Structure formats: structure tokens, C-alpha cells
Amino acid sequence: MKFKAIIFDLDGVICSTDEFHFLAWKQLADSIGITNFTRADGDFQRGVSRMESLEILLRKSDRQFSDEEKLALAEQKNCIYRQMLGTMSEADLSENVRTTLVALRKSGKKLAIGSSSKNTMYILERLGFGSFFDAVVDGNMISRGKPDPEVFLKAAERLGLPPEDCLVVEDAAVGVEAGAAGGFSVAGLGEAAGCEKTAYPLGTFADLLAIMQ
Ligand code: B16
Ligand code: MG
């Protein structure tokens, strides 16, 4: 048995909150006169922290913003995003993810979350998985965002396991970098499936069952 545990990224792996992120940033962009913020720009925000995501958006503006203004903009975006998260329910967890998580749990694997999001607990609660995971490490608990491995190293530490016993599952290139930098094997979904440092490209979330056998 190669891995004793899995550390999952949240946005883009367990759930599809990435669309809400894009729509909320787009709304913020429009409100400050940035009209050319696209989905392609949104893809660069995958996995990176809220403040770094804001910097990616502000590259499209001619204006300079003070640190105070930036904090206010990030807060404004988060309010819009939280309203969208409020519409989520257990029905928003795909059946594929739900049944795979339950099967992994039954097989005795330890399961953790390693997410950049400061809204992690709120999202897990909305999905009815607030107390499912053995460890949750999120954006509130780290001082360095992905591609730094801090979030995954902390999750492994909380599980009481070394990185080589844990598989990291990611959807973002920065997340794959973070996992590899921490000494983890990485499984990738979506764009992360094609990253050089991804050891296990996934066609679907359920492919994890074969890897973990
Ligand atoms: P928040 P993950 C990341 O979550 C998102 O992919 C990224 O788009 C977002 O900027 C970041 O969380 C921070 O989110 O504003 O909720 O703190 O993919 O690491 O689970
Ligand atoms: Mg992600």
C-alpha cells in the first residue's frame, strides 16, 4: 500500500467554487472600471491567495492602489463571493466526489484538506462535510501561500504522517509545485493533470480509488 493518506485541495478538486471566484472578481473588476478581466485571467488565480489574486486583477488597471485600498477591495470581493457560497448546499457536492470520499474513508485512509482559501470551513459546512476530514489546514493557518509547501506540510503534520505517505490532489499548477516542493507525490485534475511534476494524472476524481488500492 503506497499511501496512507490523501491531502485534497478544495477549490477545483472537492468542489467547483472556482466559478464563483471568477464571477466575484469580475464583478469587482467592473466596479473599478476594469472591463477586460477574462476567464483566462481567472485561471491564473487558481490556488493562489486572495491578495495575490487581487494583484493579478489589478495588473489590468492603469490606477495605483494603496495597501488600504487593496484590503478594502479584497474584502469587497469576499463579500460578493460569500453571498454566492451561501447558495451552496449538499447537492453541490458531486456524486462522484461524495462516493469516492466515502469509499476512501471505508478503506481506512486518512483524509485531509490543504487549501489556500480562508473560507474553507464555511464551504465544507455548506457541503455537509464540516466534520468529515481528519485534518483541515486552510488560508487562515499559513503564512506562505502555494507554491510554498507550508499548507500541505502542516496537513501532513496534523495527520502525524511524513510527506512520502501522503498523496496530494490538486487542480492548479501552483498547487502541484507546492506538493512537489514538500516532498509529496501529486495527483492532478484538469490543468494540473498535465503538469510536469504530476505523478498521477486523473481523468476523474474516482481514479483515486485505483491509485490508493
Ligand atoms: P479565499 P484552493 C484557493 O483555494 C482558490 O483556488 C483561489 O482561487 C483563491 O484565491 C484562494 O483559495 C483564496 O480563497 O478568498 O476564499 O480565501 O484551490 O487552494 O482550495
Ligand atoms: Mg484548487
PDB file of C-alpha atoms and ligand atoms in Angstrom:
ATOM      1  CA  MET A   1       0.000   0.000   0.000  1.00  0.00           C
ATOM      2  CA  LYS A   2       1.813   3.110  -1.212  1.00  0.00           C
ATOM      3  CA  PHE A   3      -0.101   5.954   0.507  1.00  0.00           C
ATOM      4  CA  LYS A   4      -1.715   6.059   3.937  1.00  0.00           C
ATOM      5  CA  ALA A   5      -3.434   9.406   3.420  1.00  0.00           C
ATOM      6  CA  ILE A   6      -4.681  11.918   0.882  1.00  0.00           C
ATOM      7  CA  ILE A   7      -4.468  15.697   1.255  1.00  0.00           C
ATOM      8  CA  PHE A   8      -7.034  17.349  -1.003  1.00  0.00           C
ATOM      9  CA  ASP A   9      -7.012  20.860  -2.341  1.00  0.00           C
ATOM     10  CA  LEU A  10     -10.550  22.293  -2.011  1.00  0.00           C
ATOM     11  CA  ASP A  11     -11.497  24.733  -4.803  1.00  0.00           C
ATOM     12  CA  GLY A  12     -11.403  22.849  -8.104  1.00  0.00           C
ATOM     13  CA  VAL A  13     -10.902  19.420  -6.509  1.00  0.00           C
ATOM     14  CA  ILE A  14     -13.639  18.782  -3.926  1.00  0.00           C
ATOM     15  CA  CYS A  15     -15.978  21.465  -5.284  1.00  0.00           C
ATOM     16  CA  SER A  16     -16.315  23.908  -8.160  1.00  0.00           C
ATOM     17  CA  THR A  17     -16.188  27.197  -6.277  1.00  0.00           C
ATOM     18  CA  ASP A  18     -13.695  28.428  -8.912  1.00  0.00           C
ATOM     19  CA  GLU A  19     -16.662  29.680 -10.990  1.00  0.00           C
ATOM     20  CA  PHE A  20     -17.912  31.755  -8.010  1.00  0.00           C
ATOM     21  CA  HIS A  21     -14.379  33.150  -7.555  1.00  0.00           C
ATOM     22  CA  PHE A  22     -14.336  34.239 -11.193  1.00  0.00           C
ATOM     23  CA  LEU A  23     -17.795  35.827 -11.083  1.00  0.00           C
ATOM     24  CA  ALA A  24     -16.991  37.707  -7.854  1.00  0.00           C
ATOM     25  CA  TRP A  25     -13.655  39.026  -9.181  1.00  0.00           C
ATOM     26  CA  LYS A  26     -15.375  40.002 -12.430  1.00  0.00           C
ATOM     27  CA  GLN A  27     -17.998  41.978 -10.502  1.00  0.00           C
ATOM     28  CA  LEU A  28     -15.248  43.728  -8.525  1.00  0.00           C
ATOM     29  CA  ALA A  29     -13.311  44.426 -11.741  1.00  0.00           C
ATOM     30  CA  ASP A  30     -16.364  46.035 -13.354  1.00  0.00           C
ATOM     31  CA  SER A  31     -16.906  48.211 -10.257  1.00  0.00           C
ATOM     32  CA  ILE A  32     -13.410  49.732 -10.603  1.00  0.00           C
ATOM     33  CA  GLY A  33     -13.539  50.184 -14.362  1.00  0.00           C
ATOM     34  CA  ILE A  34     -11.607  47.060 -15.427  1.00  0.00           C
ATOM     35  CA  THR A  35     -13.746  45.772 -18.283  1.00  0.00           C
ATOM     36  CA  ASN A  36     -11.312  43.290 -19.837  1.00  0.00           C
ATOM     37  CA  PHE A  37     -10.963  40.783 -16.980  1.00  0.00           C
ATOM     38  CA  THR A  38     -11.425  37.368 -18.620  1.00  0.00           C
ATOM     39  CA  ARG A  39     -11.743  33.707 -17.634  1.00  0.00           C
ATOM     40  CA  ALA A  40      -8.157  33.245 -18.823  1.00  0.00           C
ATOM     41  CA  ASP A  41      -7.086  35.837 -16.202  1.00  0.00           C
ATOM     42  CA  GLY A  42      -9.204  33.967 -13.662  1.00  0.00           C
ATOM     43  CA  ASP A  43      -7.276  30.769 -14.417  1.00  0.00           C
ATOM     44  CA  PHE A  44      -4.075  32.437 -13.156  1.00  0.00           C
ATOM     45  CA  GLN A  45      -5.827  32.986  -9.808  1.00  0.00           C
ATOM     46  CA  ARG A  46      -6.338  29.251  -9.239  1.00  0.00           C
ATOM     47  CA  GLY A  47      -4.780  28.118  -5.989  1.00  0.00           C
ATOM     48  CA  VAL A  48      -3.128  31.446  -5.101  1.00  0.00           C
ATOM     49  CA  SER A  49      -4.128  33.556  -2.091  1.00  0.00           C
ATOM     50  CA  ARG A  50      -6.847  36.214  -2.115  1.00  0.00           C
ATOM     51  CA  MET A  51      -4.352  39.115  -2.043  1.00  0.00           C
ATOM     52  CA  GLU A  52      -2.241  37.595  -4.831  1.00  0.00           C
ATOM     53  CA  SER A  53      -5.417  37.059  -6.845  1.00  0.00           C
ATOM     54  CA  LEU A  54      -6.212  40.749  -6.390  1.00  0.00           C
ATOM     55  CA  GLU A  55      -2.742  41.690  -7.678  1.00  0.00           C
ATOM     56  CA  ILE A  56      -3.392  39.583 -10.802  1.00  0.00           C
ATOM     57  CA  LEU A  57      -6.621  41.514 -11.384  1.00  0.00           C
ATOM     58  CA  LEU A  58      -5.082  44.944 -10.690  1.00  0.00           C
ATOM     59  CA  ARG A  59      -2.439  44.353 -13.387  1.00  0.00           C
ATOM     60  CA  LYS A  60      -5.315  45.235 -15.728  1.00  0.00           C
ATOM     61  CA  SER A  61      -5.817  48.669 -14.189  1.00  0.00           C
ATOM     62  CA  ASP A  62      -3.933  51.908 -15.007  1.00  0.00           C
ATOM     63  CA  ARG A  63      -4.565  53.153 -11.469  1.00  0.00           C
ATOM     64  CA  GLN A  64      -2.308  52.637  -8.462  1.00  0.00           C
ATOM     65  CA  PHE A  65      -3.983  51.447  -5.269  1.00  0.00           C
ATOM     66  CA  SER A  66      -2.725  51.928  -1.706  1.00  0.00           C
ATOM     67  CA  ASP A  67      -2.402  48.942   0.628  1.00  0.00           C
ATOM     68  CA  GLU A  68      -5.508  50.127   2.472  1.00  0.00           C
ATOM     69  CA  GLU A  69      -7.495  50.328  -0.752  1.00  0.00           C
ATOM     70  CA  LYS A  70      -6.307  46.848  -1.725  1.00  0.00           C
ATOM     71  CA  LEU A  71      -7.509  45.403   1.582  1.00  0.00           C
ATOM     72  CA  ALA A  72     -10.891  47.070   1.064  1.00  0.00           C
ATOM     73  CA  LEU A  73     -11.134  45.676  -2.485  1.00  0.00           C
ATOM     74  CA  ALA A  74     -10.270  42.158  -1.285  1.00  0.00           C
ATOM     75  CA  GLU A  75     -12.935  42.466   1.410  1.00  0.00           C
ATOM     76  CA  GLN A  76     -15.468  43.693  -1.161  1.00  0.00           C
ATOM     77  CA  LYS A  77     -14.752  40.690  -3.389  1.00  0.00           C
ATOM     78  CA  ASN A  78     -15.003  38.331  -0.429  1.00  0.00           C
ATOM     79  CA  CYS A  79     -18.451  39.709   0.490  1.00  0.00           C
ATOM     80  CA  ILE A  80     -19.710  39.052  -3.044  1.00  0.00           C
ATOM     81  CA  TYR A  81     -18.104  35.588  -3.006  1.00  0.00           C
ATOM     82  CA  ARG A  82     -19.565  34.684   0.433  1.00  0.00           C
ATOM     83  CA  GLN A  83     -23.031  35.594  -0.816  1.00  0.00           C
ATOM     84  CA  MET A  84     -22.542  33.146  -3.688  1.00  0.00           C
ATOM     85  CA  LEU A  85     -21.240  30.470  -1.291  1.00  0.00           C
ATOM     86  CA  GLY A  86     -24.415  30.983   0.744  1.00  0.00           C
ATOM     87  CA  THR A  87     -26.425  29.478  -2.134  1.00  0.00           C
ATOM     88  CA  MET A  88     -24.446  26.211  -1.935  1.00  0.00           C
ATOM     89  CA  SER A  89     -25.861  23.084  -0.334  1.00  0.00           C
ATOM     90  CA  GLU A  90     -25.076  19.387  -0.003  1.00  0.00           C
ATOM     91  CA  ALA A  91     -26.456  18.966  -3.536  1.00  0.00           C
ATOM     92  CA  ASP A  92     -23.401  20.884  -4.837  1.00  0.00           C
ATOM     93  CA  LEU A  93     -21.032  18.066  -3.898  1.00  0.00           C
ATOM     94  CA  SER A  94     -20.855  15.836  -6.972  1.00  0.00           C
ATOM     95  CA  GLU A  95     -21.926  12.224  -6.544  1.00  0.00           C
ATOM     96  CA  ASN A  96     -18.542  11.159  -7.950  1.00  0.00           C
ATOM     97  CA  VAL A  97     -16.680  13.070  -5.201  1.00  0.00           C
ATOM     98  CA  ARG A  98     -19.064  12.011  -2.434  1.00  0.00           C
ATOM     99  CA  THR A  99     -18.966   8.275  -3.185  1.00  0.00           C
ATOM    100  CA  THR A 100     -15.184   8.318  -3.701  1.00  0.00           C
ATOM    101  CA  LEU A 101     -14.580  10.102  -0.392  1.00  0.00           C
ATOM    102  CA  VAL A 102     -16.816   7.667   1.444  1.00  0.00           C
ATOM    103  CA  ALA A 103     -15.102   4.647  -0.187  1.00  0.00           C
ATOM    104  CA  LEU A 104     -11.645   6.037   0.710  1.00  0.00           C
ATOM    105  CA  ARG A 105     -12.774   6.567   4.289  1.00  0.00           C
ATOM    106  CA  LYS A 106     -14.097   2.971   4.443  1.00  0.00           C
ATOM    107  CA  SER A 107     -10.751   1.660   3.193  1.00  0.00           C
ATOM    108  CA  GLY A 108      -9.109   3.235   6.252  1.00  0.00           C
ATOM    109  CA  LYS A 109      -7.197   6.067   4.565  1.00  0.00           C
ATOM    110  CA  LYS A 110      -6.682   9.306   6.439  1.00  0.00           C
ATOM    111  CA  LEU A 111      -8.192  12.259   4.585  1.00  0.00           C
ATOM    112  CA  ALA A 112      -7.252  15.929   4.915  1.00  0.00           C
ATOM    113  CA  ILE A 113      -7.784  19.301   3.256  1.00  0.00           C
ATOM    114  CA  GLY A 114      -4.937  21.658   2.284  1.00  0.00           C
ATOM    115  CA  SER A 115      -6.473  24.809   0.821  1.00  0.00           C
ATOM    116  CA  SER A 116      -5.406  28.423   0.301  1.00  0.00           C
ATOM    117  CA  SER A 117      -8.961  29.533   0.989  1.00  0.00           C
ATOM    118  CA  LYS A 118      -9.864  31.354   4.191  1.00  0.00           C
ATOM    119  CA  ASN A 119     -13.468  30.275   3.518  1.00  0.00           C
ATOM    120  CA  THR A 120     -12.628  26.566   3.710  1.00  0.00           C
ATOM    121  CA  MET A 121     -14.670  25.714   6.818  1.00  0.00           C
ATOM    122  CA  TYR A 122     -17.688  27.651   5.562  1.00  0.00           C
ATOM    123  CA  ILE A 123     -17.570  25.776   2.234  1.00  0.00           C
ATOM    124  CA  LEU A 124     -17.163  22.365   3.902  1.00  0.00           C
ATOM    125  CA  GLU A 125     -20.102  23.123   6.189  1.00  0.00           C
ATOM    126  CA  ARG A 126     -22.291  24.162   3.242  1.00  0.00           C
ATOM    127  CA  LEU A 127     -21.433  20.827   1.576  1.00  0.00           C
ATOM    128  CA  GLY A 128     -22.295  18.876   4.732  1.00  0.00           C
ATOM    129  CA  PHE A 129     -18.664  17.786   5.194  1.00  0.00           C
ATOM    130  CA  GLY A 130     -17.792  20.099   8.095  1.00  0.00           C
ATOM    131  CA  SER A 131     -16.577  17.283  10.330  1.00  0.00           C
ATOM    132  CA  PHE A 132     -15.645  14.622   7.758  1.00  0.00           C
ATOM    133  CA  PHE A 133     -11.896  15.220   7.370  1.00  0.00           C
ATOM    134  CA  ASP A 134      -9.188  14.107   9.807  1.00  0.00           C
ATOM    135  CA  ALA A 135      -7.383  17.441   9.393  1.00  0.00           C
ATOM    136  CA  VAL A 136      -8.169  20.754   7.717  1.00  0.00           C
ATOM    137  CA  VAL A 137      -5.441  23.308   7.033  1.00  0.00           C
ATOM    138  CA  ASP A 138      -6.551  26.475   5.260  1.00  0.00           C
ATOM    139  CA  GLY A 139      -5.527  30.004   4.310  1.00  0.00           C
ATOM    140  CA  ASN A 140      -6.039  31.227   7.890  1.00  0.00           C
ATOM    141  CA  MET A 141      -3.328  28.901   9.205  1.00  0.00           C
ATOM    142  CA  ILE A 142      -0.433  29.604   6.863  1.00  0.00           C
ATOM    143  CA  SER A 143       1.961  32.485   6.329  1.00  0.00           C
ATOM    144  CA  ARG A 144       3.151  31.468   2.855  1.00  0.00           C
ATOM    145  CA  GLY A 145       0.755  30.547   0.030  1.00  0.00           C
ATOM    146  CA  LYS A 146       1.168  27.926  -2.692  1.00  0.00           C
ATOM    147  CA  PRO A 147       3.625  27.262  -4.416  1.00  0.00           C
ATOM    148  CA  ASP A 148       5.185  27.191  -0.930  1.00  0.00           C
ATOM    149  CA  PRO A 149       4.518  23.728   0.555  1.00  0.00           C
ATOM    150  CA  GLU A 150       3.529  25.066   4.014  1.00  0.00           C
ATOM    151  CA  VAL A 151      -0.187  24.209   3.731  1.00  0.00           C
ATOM    152  CA  PHE A 152       0.486  20.565   2.785  1.00  0.00           C
ATOM    153  CA  LEU A 153       3.330  20.106   5.293  1.00  0.00           C
ATOM    154  CA  LYS A 154       1.043  21.359   8.078  1.00  0.00           C
ATOM    155  CA  ALA A 155      -1.720  18.994   6.967  1.00  0.00           C
ATOM    156  CA  ALA A 156       0.689  16.012   6.968  1.00  0.00           C
ATOM    157  CA  GLU A 157       1.949  17.048  10.393  1.00  0.00           C
ATOM    158  CA  ARG A 158      -1.622  17.128  11.711  1.00  0.00           C
ATOM    159  CA  LEU A 159      -2.186  13.644  10.305  1.00  0.00           C
ATOM    160  CA  GLY A 160       1.019  12.516  12.009  1.00  0.00           C
ATOM    161  CA  LEU A 161       2.492  11.252   8.740  1.00  0.00           C
ATOM    162  CA  PRO A 162       5.616  12.088   6.676  1.00  0.00           C
ATOM    163  CA  PRO A 163       5.044  13.568   3.168  1.00  0.00           C
ATOM    164  CA  GLU A 164       6.025  10.332   1.428  1.00  0.00           C
ATOM    165  CA  ASP A 165       2.998   8.596   2.994  1.00  0.00           C
ATOM    166  CA  CYS A 166       0.559  11.230   1.684  1.00  0.00           C
ATOM    167  CA  LEU A 167      -0.798  11.844  -1.806  1.00  0.00           C
ATOM    168  CA  VAL A 168      -1.663  15.483  -2.616  1.00  0.00           C
ATOM    169  CA  VAL A 169      -4.558  16.100  -5.041  1.00  0.00           C
ATOM    170  CA  GLU A 170      -4.542  19.417  -6.911  1.00  0.00           C
ATOM    171  CA  ASP A 171      -6.191  21.238  -9.808  1.00  0.00           C
ATOM    172  CA  ALA A 172      -3.742  24.155 -10.076  1.00  0.00           C
ATOM    173  CA  ALA A 173      -0.152  24.376 -11.322  1.00  0.00           C
ATOM    174  CA  VAL A 174       0.938  26.328  -8.207  1.00  0.00           C
ATOM    175  CA  GLY A 175      -0.568  23.562  -6.076  1.00  0.00           C
ATOM    176  CA  VAL A 176       1.372  20.866  -7.936  1.00  0.00           C
ATOM    177  CA  GLU A 177       4.542  22.897  -7.349  1.00  0.00           C
ATOM    178  CA  ALA A 178       3.673  23.195  -3.648  1.00  0.00           C
ATOM    179  CA  GLY A 179       3.096  19.468  -3.273  1.00  0.00           C
ATOM    180  CA  ALA A 180       6.282  18.519  -5.095  1.00  0.00           C
ATOM    181  CA  ALA A 181       8.316  21.100  -3.124  1.00  0.00           C
ATOM    182  CA  GLY A 182       7.089  19.488   0.106  1.00  0.00           C
ATOM    183  CA  GLY A 183       8.216  16.010  -0.980  1.00  0.00           C
ATOM    184  CA  PHE A 184       4.697  14.731  -1.740  1.00  0.00           C
ATOM    185  CA  SER A 185       3.535  12.691  -4.730  1.00  0.00           C
ATOM    186  CA  VAL A 186       0.886  14.697  -6.562  1.00  0.00           C
ATOM    187  CA  ALA A 187      -2.263  13.630  -8.411  1.00  0.00           C
ATOM    188  CA  GLY A 188      -3.636  16.265 -10.803  1.00  0.00           C
ATOM    189  CA  LEU A 189      -7.086  17.100 -12.130  1.00  0.00           C
ATOM    190  CA  GLY A 190      -7.790  19.468 -15.038  1.00  0.00           C
ATOM    191  CA  GLU A 191      -4.801  21.669 -15.890  1.00  0.00           C
ATOM    192  CA  ALA A 192      -2.818  20.016 -13.088  1.00  0.00           C
ATOM    193  CA  ALA A 193      -3.082  16.657 -14.864  1.00  0.00           C
ATOM    194  CA  GLY A 194      -0.673  17.975 -17.491  1.00  0.00           C
ATOM    195  CA  CYS A 195       1.956  19.441 -15.154  1.00  0.00           C
ATOM    196  CA  GLU A 196       5.453  18.009 -15.326  1.00  0.00           C
ATOM    197  CA  LYS A 197       5.601  17.272 -11.598  1.00  0.00           C
ATOM    198  CA  THR A 198       2.226  15.496 -11.517  1.00  0.00           C
ATOM    199  CA  ALA A 199       2.884  11.812 -10.833  1.00  0.00           C
ATOM    200  CA  TYR A 200      -0.751  10.696 -11.247  1.00  0.00           C
ATOM    201  CA  PRO A 201      -2.869  12.466 -13.900  1.00  0.00           C
ATOM    202  CA  LEU A 202      -6.556  11.976 -13.060  1.00  0.00           C
ATOM    203  CA  GLY A 203      -9.322  11.746 -15.680  1.00  0.00           C
ATOM    204  CA  THR A 204     -11.879  11.847 -12.890  1.00  0.00           C
ATOM    205  CA  PHE A 205     -11.872  12.115  -9.071  1.00  0.00           C
ATOM    206  CA  ALA A 206     -12.835   8.426  -8.784  1.00  0.00           C
ATOM    207  CA  ASP A 207      -9.490   7.411 -10.367  1.00  0.00           C
ATOM    208  CA  LEU A 208      -8.058   7.927  -6.867  1.00  0.00           C
ATOM    209  CA  LEU A 209      -9.582   4.602  -5.788  1.00  0.00           C
ATOM    210  CA  ALA A 210      -7.276   2.611  -8.083  1.00  0.00           C
ATOM    211  CA  ILE A 211      -4.192   4.636  -7.039  1.00  0.00           C
ATOM    212  CA  MET A 212      -4.916   4.093  -3.339  1.00  0.00           C
ATOM    213  CA  GLN A 213      -5.511   0.314  -3.560  1.00  0.00           C
TER     214      GLN A 213
HETATM  215  P1  B16 B   1     -10.335  32.840  -0.347  1.00  0.00           P
HETATM  216  P2  B16 B   1      -7.701  26.175  -3.131  1.00  0.00           P
HETATM  217  C1  B16 B   1      -7.923  28.822  -3.433  1.00  0.00           C
HETATM  218  O1  B16 B   1      -8.432  27.601  -2.949  1.00  0.00           O
HETATM  219  C2  B16 B   1      -8.551  29.193  -4.769  1.00  0.00           C
HETATM  220  O2  B16 B   1      -8.208  28.244  -5.760  1.00  0.00           O
HETATM  221  C3  B16 B   1      -8.070  30.549  -5.202  1.00  0.00           C
HETATM  222  O3  B16 B   1      -8.702  30.924  -6.408  1.00  0.00           O
HETATM  223  C4  B16 B   1      -8.391  31.567  -4.094  1.00  0.00           C
HETATM  224  O4  B16 B   1      -7.860  32.841  -4.437  1.00  0.00           O
HETATM  225  C5  B16 B   1      -7.798  31.107  -2.767  1.00  0.00           C
HETATM  226  O5  B16 B   1      -8.274  29.797  -2.461  1.00  0.00           O
HETATM  227  C6  B16 B   1      -8.155  32.027  -1.628  1.00  0.00           C
HETATM  228  O6  B16 B   1      -9.547  31.921  -1.401  1.00  0.00           O
HETATM  229  O7  B16 B   1     -10.512  34.195  -0.943  1.00  0.00           O
HETATM  230  O8  B16 B   1     -11.629  32.082  -0.148  1.00  0.00           O
HETATM  231  O9  B16 B   1      -9.503  32.885   0.921  1.00  0.00           O
HETATM  232  O10 B16 B   1      -7.713  25.880  -4.592  1.00  0.00           O
HETATM  233  O11 B16 B   1      -6.308  26.304  -2.547  1.00  0.00           O
HETATM  234  O12 B16 B   1      -8.590  25.255  -2.335  1.00  0.00           O
HETATM  235 MG    MG B   2      -7.639  24.471  -6.259  1.00  0.00          MG
END
